[in-house]
XYZ file of C-alpha atoms in Angstrom:
685
model
C 11.569 -107.965 10.027
C 12.946 -108.533 6.540
C 13.567 -105.645 4.138
C 10.692 -106.748 1.970
C 8.286 -106.816 4.918
C 9.102 -103.190 5.656
C 7.892 -102.071 2.214
C 4.506 -100.373 2.095
C 1.884 -101.853 -0.181
C -1.461 -100.534 -1.430
C -4.210 -103.119 -1.014
C -7.240 -101.215 -2.330
C -8.616 -97.783 -3.263
C -11.987 -96.300 -2.367
C -12.974 -93.931 -5.199
C -15.613 -92.238 -2.993
C -18.026 -92.430 -5.877
C -20.985 -90.861 -4.091
C -19.128 -87.845 -2.653
C -17.092 -87.206 -5.797
C -20.148 -87.702 -8.001
C -22.134 -85.145 -6.048
C -19.303 -82.588 -6.138
C -18.691 -83.118 -9.873
C -22.383 -83.345 -10.935
C -21.802 -86.887 -12.211
C -23.973 -88.935 -9.820
C -26.431 -89.833 -12.578
C -23.895 -91.739 -14.700
C -24.843 -95.430 -14.699
C -21.245 -96.686 -14.657
C -19.089 -98.220 -11.937
C -16.176 -95.948 -12.866
C -15.318 -92.741 -11.061
C -16.573 -89.952 -13.352
C -15.074 -86.511 -12.689
C -14.853 -83.129 -14.379
C -11.576 -81.399 -15.094
C -10.608 -78.312 -13.116
C -12.053 -79.694 -9.862
C -10.439 -81.623 -7.035
C -11.457 -85.188 -6.258
C -10.860 -87.423 -3.273
C -9.526 -90.946 -2.844
C -9.104 -93.236 0.146
C -6.059 -95.532 0.013
C -5.913 -98.768 2.000
C -2.472 -100.103 3.008
C -1.036 -103.325 4.346
C 0.624 -101.527 7.265
C 0.277 -98.188 9.068
C 1.336 -95.118 7.120
C 4.391 -93.328 8.547
C 4.865 -89.865 7.106
C 8.603 -89.869 7.844
C 9.362 -92.937 5.729
C 6.355 -93.471 3.437
C 5.063 -91.660 0.379
C 3.185 -92.229 -2.883
C 3.589 -91.614 -6.582
C 0.378 -91.032 -8.555
C 0.268 -91.527 -12.289
C -2.572 -91.229 -14.831
C -2.345 -92.880 -18.249
C -4.694 -92.098 -21.139
C -4.839 -94.621 -23.963
C -2.151 -96.870 -25.372
C 1.522 -95.896 -25.111
C 0.904 -92.625 -23.241
C 3.607 -89.935 -23.308
C 4.202 -86.787 -21.322
C 4.542 -84.605 -24.407
C 0.890 -84.853 -25.488
C -0.593 -84.857 -21.980
C -1.622 -88.513 -21.994
C 0.926 -89.476 -19.305
C 0.613 -87.472 -16.088
C 2.875 -87.871 -13.078
C 0.949 -86.032 -10.364
C 3.291 -84.345 -7.882
C 2.631 -84.293 -4.176
C 2.125 -80.715 -2.953
C 1.891 -79.126 0.475
C -1.212 -77.068 -0.296
C -3.981 -77.094 -2.885
C -2.946 -75.918 -6.342
C -5.250 -74.069 -8.699
C -5.605 -75.229 -12.299
C -2.754 -77.724 -12.171
C -2.000 -81.296 -11.244
C -1.136 -82.041 -7.639
C -2.164 -84.214 -4.698
C -2.138 -83.755 -0.942
C -2.305 -86.250 1.895
C -5.168 -84.792 3.894
C -5.520 -87.460 6.564
C -3.853 -90.689 7.670
C -5.214 -93.100 10.221
C -3.232 -96.261 10.567
C -3.572 -98.243 7.376
C -5.937 -95.724 5.748
C -4.826 -92.558 3.932
C -7.076 -89.912 2.396
C -5.762 -87.807 -0.479
C -7.112 -84.886 -2.504
C -6.161 -84.626 -6.184
C -6.277 -81.341 -8.100
C -6.770 -81.271 -11.864
C -6.193 -78.532 -14.455
C -9.118 -77.087 -16.417
C -7.491 -77.841 -19.779
C -6.373 -81.447 -19.295
C -7.324 -84.157 -21.782
C -10.723 -85.791 -21.431
C -11.073 -89.534 -21.660
C -10.539 -92.773 -19.752
C -7.451 -92.759 -17.512
C -5.733 -95.636 -15.782
C -4.730 -94.704 -12.215
C -1.516 -96.234 -10.887
C -0.359 -95.596 -7.323
C 3.168 -96.576 -6.326
C 3.894 -96.987 -2.621
C 7.268 -95.623 -1.497
C 9.213 -96.736 1.579
C 12.376 -94.816 2.418
C 12.478 -93.619 -1.179
C 12.253 -97.177 -2.502
C 9.490 -97.517 -5.134
C 8.534 -101.118 -4.951
C 4.835 -101.790 -5.239
C 2.459 -100.508 -7.944
C -1.300 -100.709 -7.565
C -3.582 -100.082 -10.562
C -7.196 -99.127 -10.014
C -9.317 -101.806 -11.647
C -11.708 -99.427 -13.428
C -10.613 -96.396 -15.430
C -11.240 -92.895 -14.140
C -13.352 -90.978 -16.665
C -12.461 -87.300 -17.090
C -15.053 -84.951 -18.642
C -15.255 -81.325 -19.731
C -16.491 -79.014 -16.975
C -19.076 -76.277 -17.623
C -18.951 -75.430 -13.878
C -15.268 -74.410 -14.022
C -14.405 -70.867 -15.147
C -11.082 -72.015 -16.558
C -12.660 -74.605 -18.844
C -13.318 -73.691 -22.483
C -16.920 -74.920 -22.081
C -17.681 -72.863 -18.942
C -21.322 -71.779 -18.830
C -22.152 -69.216 -16.185
C -25.888 -69.751 -15.692
C -26.706 -72.672 -13.347
C -30.177 -73.240 -14.824
C -28.674 -73.469 -18.301
C -26.043 -75.922 -17.050
C -28.813 -78.111 -15.672
C -30.661 -77.954 -18.997
C -27.831 -78.203 -21.513
C -25.655 -80.719 -19.631
C -27.782 -82.659 -17.130
C -31.275 -82.811 -18.679
C -31.741 -86.203 -20.321
C -35.188 -85.761 -21.900
C -35.417 -83.509 -24.931
C -37.800 -82.402 -27.650
C -37.372 -81.254 -31.234
C -39.753 -79.586 -33.651
C -40.906 -80.575 -37.122
C -43.405 -79.616 -39.807
C -43.343 -76.195 -41.423
C -43.147 -72.600 -40.247
C -46.966 -72.445 -40.451
C -47.771 -75.919 -39.147
C -45.286 -77.267 -36.616
C -45.348 -80.096 -34.104
C -42.955 -81.570 -31.574
C -41.490 -84.968 -30.800
C -39.738 -86.121 -27.653
C -36.294 -87.696 -27.529
C -34.574 -89.591 -24.709
C -30.940 -88.453 -24.720
C -29.619 -91.166 -22.366
C -26.307 -89.364 -21.813
C -25.889 -91.082 -18.423
C -26.299 -94.591 -19.817
C -22.987 -96.523 -20.014
C -23.208 -97.091 -23.763
C -23.238 -93.375 -24.643
C -19.959 -92.517 -22.892
C -18.446 -95.753 -24.157
C -19.419 -94.914 -27.727
C -18.214 -91.302 -27.560
C -14.702 -92.365 -26.527
C -14.720 -95.274 -28.973
C -15.497 -92.880 -31.840
C -12.683 -90.541 -30.834
C -10.246 -93.439 -30.900
C -11.680 -94.665 -34.208
C -11.220 -91.221 -35.756
C -7.483 -91.180 -35.272
C -7.686 -87.716 -33.700
C -4.382 -86.861 -32.058
C -4.605 -87.303 -28.283
C -3.148 -83.821 -27.895
C -6.562 -82.526 -29.124
C -8.572 -84.456 -26.524
C -8.722 -81.353 -24.367
C -9.937 -79.098 -27.197
C -13.750 -79.009 -27.456
C -13.610 -77.501 -30.964
C -11.731 -80.518 -32.317
C -13.726 -82.976 -30.222
C -17.165 -81.886 -31.509
C -15.947 -81.528 -35.081
C -14.526 -85.047 -34.971
C -17.552 -86.645 -33.307
C -19.970 -84.963 -35.723
C -18.282 -86.700 -38.658
C -18.612 -90.123 -37.005
C -22.191 -89.884 -35.787
C -23.028 -90.471 -39.446
C -21.746 -93.469 -41.401
C -20.254 -91.765 -44.450
C -16.692 -92.196 -43.194
C -15.025 -94.866 -41.022
C -18.263 -96.833 -40.467
C -19.768 -94.290 -38.103
C -22.932 -94.696 -36.072
C -26.002 -94.029 -38.221
C -26.871 -94.403 -41.914
C -28.760 -91.460 -43.405
C -31.761 -92.350 -45.582
C -34.245 -89.944 -47.170
C -35.645 -92.274 -49.840
C -38.742 -93.512 -48.042
C -37.533 -97.112 -48.434
C -36.270 -98.357 -45.071
C -36.156 -102.092 -45.779
C -33.286 -103.703 -43.894
C -33.524 -101.247 -41.016
C -35.800 -98.961 -39.024
C -37.721 -95.975 -40.289
C -36.126 -92.835 -38.785
C -39.413 -91.957 -37.048
C -39.396 -95.281 -35.154
C -36.503 -94.196 -32.927
C -37.522 -92.530 -29.664
C -34.083 -91.867 -28.237
C -30.336 -92.256 -28.513
C -29.724 -95.264 -26.276
C -31.125 -97.879 -28.670
C -29.066 -96.529 -31.578
C -25.806 -96.337 -29.633
C -26.500 -99.753 -28.100
C -26.969 -101.463 -31.470
C -23.893 -99.747 -32.879
C -21.608 -100.743 -30.007
C -22.805 -104.352 -30.115
C -22.138 -104.742 -33.838
C -19.576 -101.995 -34.564
C -21.513 -101.541 -37.805
C -23.583 -98.512 -38.895
C -27.201 -98.612 -37.722
C -30.011 -98.248 -40.284
C -31.620 -95.633 -40.659
C -31.696 -91.989 -39.575
C -32.507 -88.448 -40.644
C -31.506 -85.024 -39.357
C -33.532 -85.195 -36.118
C -31.904 -88.535 -35.237
C -28.383 -87.241 -35.935
C -29.054 -84.121 -33.860
C -30.400 -86.265 -31.017
C -27.241 -88.386 -31.073
C -25.130 -85.233 -31.095
C -26.861 -83.700 -28.085
C -26.482 -87.007 -26.232
C -22.785 -87.471 -26.989
C -21.792 -83.867 -26.312
C -23.666 -83.664 -23.011
C -22.258 -87.054 -22.001
C -18.664 -85.792 -22.241
C -19.553 -82.494 -20.553
C -20.055 -80.054 -23.422
C -23.252 -77.962 -23.175
C -25.410 -78.775 -26.182
C -28.912 -78.149 -27.444
C -31.018 -79.478 -30.320
C -32.071 -76.765 -32.774
C -34.830 -76.810 -35.400
C -34.898 -74.269 -38.232
C -37.981 -74.027 -40.422
C -37.543 -73.173 -44.110
C -33.838 -73.958 -43.879
C -31.863 -73.204 -47.030
C -29.432 -75.633 -48.590
C -27.196 -73.581 -50.853
C -25.169 -75.984 -52.980
C -23.262 -73.438 -55.091
C -22.209 -71.031 -52.308
C -24.104 -68.141 -53.904
C -26.122 -67.221 -50.786
C -29.275 -67.671 -52.889
C -31.708 -70.566 -52.976
C -32.762 -70.761 -56.619
C -35.990 -72.224 -58.056
C -36.762 -72.517 -61.774
C -40.174 -72.451 -63.484
C -41.382 -72.550 -67.075
C -44.143 -70.251 -68.352
C -46.744 -72.914 -67.547
C -45.886 -72.754 -63.870
C -44.142 -76.140 -63.783
C -41.182 -76.467 -61.474
C -38.095 -77.440 -63.470
C -36.739 -80.028 -61.063
C -33.873 -81.033 -63.333
C -32.370 -77.550 -62.957
C -32.628 -77.441 -59.165
C -29.473 -77.757 -57.097
C -30.607 -75.834 -54.046
C -33.399 -76.862 -51.696
C -35.482 -75.380 -48.936
C -36.065 -77.943 -46.211
C -39.435 -77.643 -44.456
C -37.368 -78.031 -41.320
C -33.836 -79.057 -40.479
C -32.520 -80.126 -37.076
C -28.928 -79.665 -35.908
C -26.893 -78.939 -32.746
C -25.601 -75.900 -30.949
C -22.603 -76.435 -28.634
C -21.219 -73.956 -26.111
C -17.505 -73.105 -25.958
C -14.877 -70.397 -26.330
C -13.241 -69.822 -29.723
C -9.551 -69.063 -29.128
C -9.023 -69.570 -32.881
C -11.104 -66.425 -33.530
C -11.061 -62.825 -32.256
C -12.722 -62.024 -28.934
C -16.510 -62.025 -28.964
C -17.131 -65.126 -31.084
C -17.400 -67.645 -28.261
C -20.681 -68.983 -26.887
C -23.066 -71.012 -29.011
C -21.608 -72.685 -32.082
C -23.703 -74.345 -34.829
C -22.775 -77.941 -35.632
C -24.446 -80.484 -37.914
C -23.647 -84.224 -37.820
C -26.241 -84.897 -40.545
C -24.335 -86.196 -43.617
C -25.364 -83.501 -46.098
C -22.222 -81.427 -46.605
C -18.491 -82.050 -46.929
C -16.136 -80.029 -44.778
C -12.405 -80.624 -45.266
C -13.227 -83.909 -46.952
C -15.556 -85.323 -44.279
C -19.333 -85.218 -43.868
C -19.733 -82.639 -41.112
C -20.544 -78.965 -40.792
C -19.259 -76.556 -38.147
C -18.715 -75.600 -35.437
C -19.568 -72.086 -36.638
C -19.953 -69.166 -34.239
C -23.543 -67.897 -34.073
C -22.111 -64.407 -33.677
C -20.202 -64.813 -36.954
C -23.293 -66.190 -38.703
C -25.445 -63.332 -37.452
C -22.970 -60.652 -38.537
C -22.271 -62.186 -41.938
C -18.619 -62.844 -41.071
C -18.523 -65.871 -43.312
C -14.729 -66.000 -43.556
C -14.364 -67.555 -40.092
C -14.120 -71.314 -39.422
C -15.990 -73.570 -39.793
C -18.397 -73.557 -42.780
C -19.895 -70.208 -41.762
C -20.886 -69.310 -45.342
C -23.042 -72.424 -45.574
C -24.654 -71.662 -42.204
C -25.420 -68.094 -43.220
C -27.229 -69.281 -46.362
C -29.161 -71.846 -44.290
C -30.711 -69.180 -42.053
C -30.460 -65.914 -44.022
C -30.093 -66.744 -47.709
C -32.394 -65.207 -50.312
C -34.953 -67.207 -52.275
C -34.848 -66.399 -55.984
C -37.463 -67.597 -58.495
C -36.497 -67.756 -62.179
C -38.636 -68.025 -65.323
C -36.991 -70.082 -68.069
C -38.264 -69.694 -71.645
C -38.188 -72.258 -74.469
C -34.691 -71.115 -75.491
C -33.303 -71.493 -71.992
C -33.173 -67.760 -71.322
C -33.744 -66.973 -67.663
C -35.120 -63.936 -65.887
C -35.885 -63.291 -62.250
C -39.581 -63.418 -61.414
C -39.301 -62.777 -57.687
C -36.809 -62.382 -54.844
C -37.824 -63.101 -51.259
C -35.291 -61.886 -48.721
C -37.236 -63.083 -45.685
C -38.371 -66.619 -46.518
C -35.261 -68.532 -45.375
C -34.614 -69.386 -41.729
C -37.849 -69.020 -39.755
C -38.831 -69.901 -36.201
C -35.391 -71.183 -35.201
C -36.296 -73.176 -32.098
C -34.973 -75.161 -29.167
C -36.404 -76.587 -25.956
C -36.992 -74.087 -23.161
C -34.622 -74.053 -20.206
C -36.154 -75.919 -17.286
C -39.412 -76.959 -18.938
C -40.899 -78.482 -22.050
C -41.985 -76.067 -24.763
C -40.474 -74.145 -27.654
C -38.046 -71.240 -27.206
C -37.539 -69.072 -30.290
C -33.812 -68.385 -30.758
C -33.988 -66.788 -34.222
C -32.403 -63.637 -32.793
C -29.295 -65.680 -31.907
C -28.766 -66.478 -35.598
C -29.893 -63.337 -37.431
C -31.026 -59.778 -36.983
C -34.728 -59.025 -37.496
C -35.601 -59.431 -41.173
C -35.500 -56.222 -43.165
C -33.715 -54.141 -40.547
C -30.619 -52.127 -41.363
C -28.489 -54.549 -39.334
C -29.855 -57.585 -41.166
C -29.332 -56.054 -44.618
C -25.802 -55.040 -43.602
C -25.070 -58.632 -42.543
C -26.256 -59.922 -45.950
C -24.042 -57.351 -47.703
C -21.083 -58.336 -45.550
C -21.592 -62.045 -46.266
C -21.920 -61.360 -50.004
C -18.382 -59.968 -50.132
C -17.038 -63.486 -49.710
C -19.240 -65.291 -52.228
C -17.176 -66.947 -54.943
C -19.814 -66.403 -57.629
C -21.346 -62.979 -57.093
C -24.244 -61.661 -59.121
C -26.532 -58.669 -58.903
C -30.234 -59.484 -58.977
C -33.075 -57.062 -59.464
C -36.760 -57.441 -58.850
C -39.276 -56.699 -61.565
C -40.742 -53.234 -62.018
C -43.452 -51.930 -59.721
C -46.550 -54.134 -59.721
C -50.146 -53.029 -59.304
C -51.556 -56.504 -58.683
C -50.635 -58.115 -55.391
C -50.743 -61.871 -54.777
C -50.767 -63.184 -51.190
C -50.723 -66.872 -50.224
C -52.999 -67.332 -47.213
C -52.201 -69.855 -44.485
C -54.164 -73.086 -44.658
C -56.146 -73.972 -41.550
C -54.683 -76.810 -39.501
C -56.061 -80.215 -40.452
C -55.643 -83.759 -39.184
C -54.308 -86.232 -41.724
C -57.320 -87.852 -43.373
C -59.196 -84.558 -43.922
C -59.665 -82.236 -46.920
C -57.862 -78.869 -47.113
C -58.320 -75.687 -49.173
C -55.432 -73.604 -50.580
C -56.228 -69.897 -51.052
C -54.433 -67.187 -53.018
C -55.596 -63.645 -52.303
C -55.456 -61.322 -55.328
C -55.610 -57.547 -54.867
C -55.927 -55.215 -57.870
C -54.365 -51.956 -56.704
C -54.938 -50.209 -60.051
C -57.430 -47.409 -59.564
C -58.866 -47.508 -63.088
C -58.354 -50.776 -64.941
C -59.691 -54.285 -64.509
C -56.876 -56.822 -64.531
C -57.068 -60.246 -66.166
C -54.647 -62.908 -65.049
C -53.827 -66.599 -65.050
C -53.105 -68.569 -61.883
C -51.400 -71.976 -61.912
C -51.237 -74.007 -58.692
C -49.289 -77.264 -58.558
C -49.336 -79.406 -55.425
C -46.775 -82.099 -54.609
C -46.280 -84.452 -51.715
C -42.739 -83.827 -50.500
C -40.165 -85.079 -48.099
C -39.279 -82.614 -45.370
C -36.056 -81.921 -47.271
C -38.106 -80.282 -50.038
C -37.687 -83.185 -52.475
C -40.861 -83.693 -54.511
C -42.304 -87.235 -54.539
C -45.807 -87.281 -56.101
C -47.750 -84.689 -58.051
C -51.086 -84.363 -56.271
C -52.745 -81.793 -58.527
C -52.119 -79.108 -61.141
C -54.801 -76.497 -61.799
C -54.652 -73.493 -64.134
C -57.429 -70.882 -64.166
C -58.062 -67.458 -65.663
C -59.427 -64.765 -63.394
C -60.566 -61.169 -63.593
C -60.392 -58.633 -60.756
C -61.906 -55.180 -61.076
C -60.052 -51.980 -60.196
C -59.379 -51.572 -56.461
C -61.061 -54.880 -55.653
C -59.850 -58.228 -54.352
C -60.729 -61.881 -54.903
C -59.602 -65.348 -53.846
C -58.408 -68.217 -55.994
C -59.170 -71.492 -54.186
C -57.916 -75.025 -54.749
C -59.394 -77.944 -52.805
C -57.245 -80.975 -52.003
C -59.388 -83.925 -50.938
C -58.259 -86.930 -48.954
C -58.746 -89.016 -52.110
C -56.208 -86.784 -53.893
C -53.400 -87.469 -51.421
C -54.410 -90.679 -49.617
C -51.719 -92.958 -51.065
C -49.195 -90.282 -51.968
C -48.124 -88.742 -48.649
C -44.584 -89.253 -47.393
C -43.786 -90.017 -43.753
C -43.583 -86.267 -43.062
C -47.233 -85.804 -44.177
C -46.149 -82.670 -46.053
C -47.470 -80.945 -49.172
C -45.907 -78.071 -51.083
C -47.971 -75.743 -53.265
C -46.130 -73.966 -56.080
C -47.855 -70.909 -57.529
C -47.265 -69.114 -60.809
C -49.491 -66.146 -61.724
C -49.254 -63.566 -64.498
C -51.207 -60.436 -65.394
C -52.187 -60.346 -69.059
C -51.078 -57.277 -70.992
C -48.322 -56.463 -68.476
C -44.979 -57.942 -67.472
C -46.200 -58.713 -63.981
C -45.305 -62.214 -62.812
C -45.761 -63.742 -59.363
C -44.212 -66.979 -58.153
C -44.163 -68.477 -54.714
C -44.620 -71.613 -52.665
C -46.366 -72.719 -49.491
C -45.529 -75.700 -47.275
C -48.316 -77.488 -45.445
C -48.001 -80.330 -42.948
C -50.952 -82.374 -41.751
C -51.375 -82.897 -38.024
C -51.041 -86.409 -36.646
C -52.772 -87.750 -33.540
C -50.814 -87.729 -30.300
C -49.915 -90.990 -28.600
C -51.535 -91.240 -25.162
C -49.033 -92.525 -22.593
C -50.377 -93.507 -19.171
C -48.365 -94.630 -16.134
C -49.078 -94.370 -12.396
C -48.080 -91.001 -10.916
C -45.766 -92.857 -8.524
C -44.018 -96.160 -9.133
C -41.798 -98.128 -6.772
C -38.062 -98.428 -7.258
C -37.029 -101.813 -8.757
C -40.661 -102.947 -9.050
C -42.636 -103.593 -12.241
C -45.279 -101.093 -13.335
C -47.665 -100.915 -16.297
C -47.479 -98.506 -19.235
C -50.587 -98.044 -21.410
C -50.201 -96.663 -24.939
C -53.242 -95.699 -27.024
C -54.581 -93.591 -29.888
C -57.181 -93.739 -32.671
C -56.279 -94.337 -36.305
C -57.404 -91.143 -38.138
C -57.238 -92.784 -41.576
C -59.970 -94.625 -43.407
C -57.440 -97.317 -44.263
C -55.722 -100.162 -42.457
C -52.389 -99.536 -40.688
C -49.808 -102.239 -41.375
C -46.265 -103.040 -40.154
C -47.030 -101.423 -36.791
C -44.246 -100.915 -34.217
C -44.106 -99.253 -30.778
C -40.900 -98.100 -29.065
C -40.541 -97.077 -25.412
C -37.560 -95.395 -23.701
C -37.094 -93.637 -20.389
C -34.288 -92.463 -18.108
C -33.965 -94.662 -15.060
C -35.952 -97.518 -16.610
C -34.563 -100.987 -17.268
C -33.855 -101.175 -21.004
C -35.515 -99.770 -24.091
C -38.337 -101.645 -25.784
C -39.397 -102.259 -29.401
C -42.749 -104.033 -29.759
C -44.355 -105.219 -32.990
C -48.125 -104.732 -33.095
C -51.027 -106.140 -35.076
C -52.609 -104.401 -38.076
C -55.034 -101.630 -37.106
C -58.409 -101.341 -38.818
C -59.541 -98.097 -40.539
C -60.448 -95.522 -37.858
C -59.764 -98.239 -35.280
C -58.590 -97.837 -31.683
C -55.138 -98.951 -30.548
C -54.217 -100.033 -27.016
C -50.959 -101.618 -25.865
C -50.010 -102.445 -22.271
C -46.402 -103.232 -21.333
C -44.524 -103.862 -18.080
C -41.365 -101.952 -17.156
C -39.057 -101.761 -14.122
C -37.718 -98.551 -12.562
C -33.993 -98.806 -11.809
C -33.383 -95.277 -10.502
C -35.438 -93.143 -8.073
C -36.495 -89.568 -8.805
C -38.695 -87.627 -11.225
C -38.689 -89.325 -14.623
C -40.264 -89.075 -18.059
C -41.183 -91.793 -20.499
C -41.280 -91.282 -24.267
C -42.971 -93.621 -26.743
C -43.440 -93.728 -30.500
C -45.745 -95.556 -32.901
C -44.936 -96.133 -36.541
C -46.673 -97.937 -39.372
C -46.239 -98.093 -43.118
C -49.194 -95.751 -43.629
C -48.820 -93.492 -40.562
C -45.323 -93.114 -39.068
C -44.027 -90.757 -36.401
C -46.746 -90.746 -33.694
C -45.171 -89.741 -30.373
C -46.126 -89.176 -26.759
C -44.529 -88.511 -23.395
C -45.539 -88.541 -19.737
C -43.904 -87.760 -16.388
C -43.939 -89.811 -13.188
C -42.026 -90.264 -9.930
C -39.999 -93.281 -8.876
C -40.073 -93.632 -5.079
C -38.004 -95.805 -2.744
């Protein structure tokens, strides 16, 4: 036998995808690659051209991450052969050899780089390294919430299932008084999501040495999920004009957005905060970082870092929009991600707030966070990243100012409890809203909450002391408006209580109603009404304003939201009241019907239906359908719908993965966008 014939050669490698996938909780990934989580061992089966002889044969294993890998940054790993399993380090063992087949176990450290590795195995014969075999498909390494040594370790198994493995999500919208929910298909196991996440990291130029650091990973990805820098994924648009793209409410999940982006490598049009948050939850869960989608109602946007959200009125009760810099969003949706914070003192790990929505600059890029929820709650606004902005978003103070003809300003009212209400996320293990306000702030008005505000105020660049007006004997209370379906009339009510025991009080009340975007931006004035009233001593009365469907029919935005601004003053005194109330009309739900059980790889029918609640025609109608384990996502144009007419669409889909599944669908039109529905079903073999 010639010398060359004696040399051992690797002919193939079995990645044991099923067994490794089950052990690493990666079986759901729809890729042909081996997907593993760091800090765990994985197993390979090596096929040889001749029987393995332990006395003369051996292997070298090498992993290479990216182009021109080097040992110094962790992208080039020569895995040593060890006699016994090693904890939290690289090493491989030969566990079994049977003729031309060898089984090995590979150990990985809990802090190694995540990404796509090339695996190269060199066969050794009598210490001669002759033949290299490269695995055709990259090995994909993810963060590992199941490993105690990983920075993203999450102890609770049910929370791991929810915040890493659950691929159907919901977010909340509307106002703190009138909220609804929409469903969102995360698609983190679809090939395009992992592909896009790693593409964005490469596009960012982030040093490979940071690929093992979840803080840097999420901060980098959040800046590229929007398109403001480096042609990231999604273009933000809050104008109401979505020509040249899709309305943000047309999207029903992340897969379609990532898919379009990866095909064109150009930003996708268009999105708003709930779309960016959906993309964030998808990308972070895909690479193994626990993530949740969070909605905050009455979210403050403090542009001057004063910790106050300032509104300006004239004496007629008109809002002085040209003076406004700050806004109160009816709702804002962002991400929480779970990780340790070694860059901060002990106790600040856990949930971190992160916003990929392109609203704020942080170190020159459009991103915000990650900021420790513990730091936000305690008012420790000096910690990274952007904690001052987060504090104002959930616990700022709303200040109303009266501006006279000479430009002189005085405070009319301060509301310390109006910002950051009903902070919400999806429940663990089921659909429904979980209130997580207590994670972000102490109970309003408590000693702890006031102390947190005082602590945060120490680090405000422009500090000012504000005082409320003197004691008032007339009390004004805005009453909640009863829920109403779009297309119906509503009545706004202001309760007035004269607490003076002797004197009748005369007053003026001005109510101005605008249609608004959910960001608080005013679009159309619906109505302005000023009335004089008189309330006797120790009595109460109501000031009522009716808004008819004819008043708002052609003026609503896609969020179907109205804001009422109130200015009231008591004649003969210095008593002034100002306030606002956000109202959101209900929209009909989209009925989604599928068989309770459908057969794997066979076509089944989906029926989508609802009734147009408007006395006007719906035009430019579009349905979208997405579901985990279903072949493709669908966008279907639909005919115009007559006033108060019924809508029914039937489509065929194919199940590509067995198990319990959900299907989410949306309907949008020029006159009535953002109708959503979801149903559950089982795919059987």
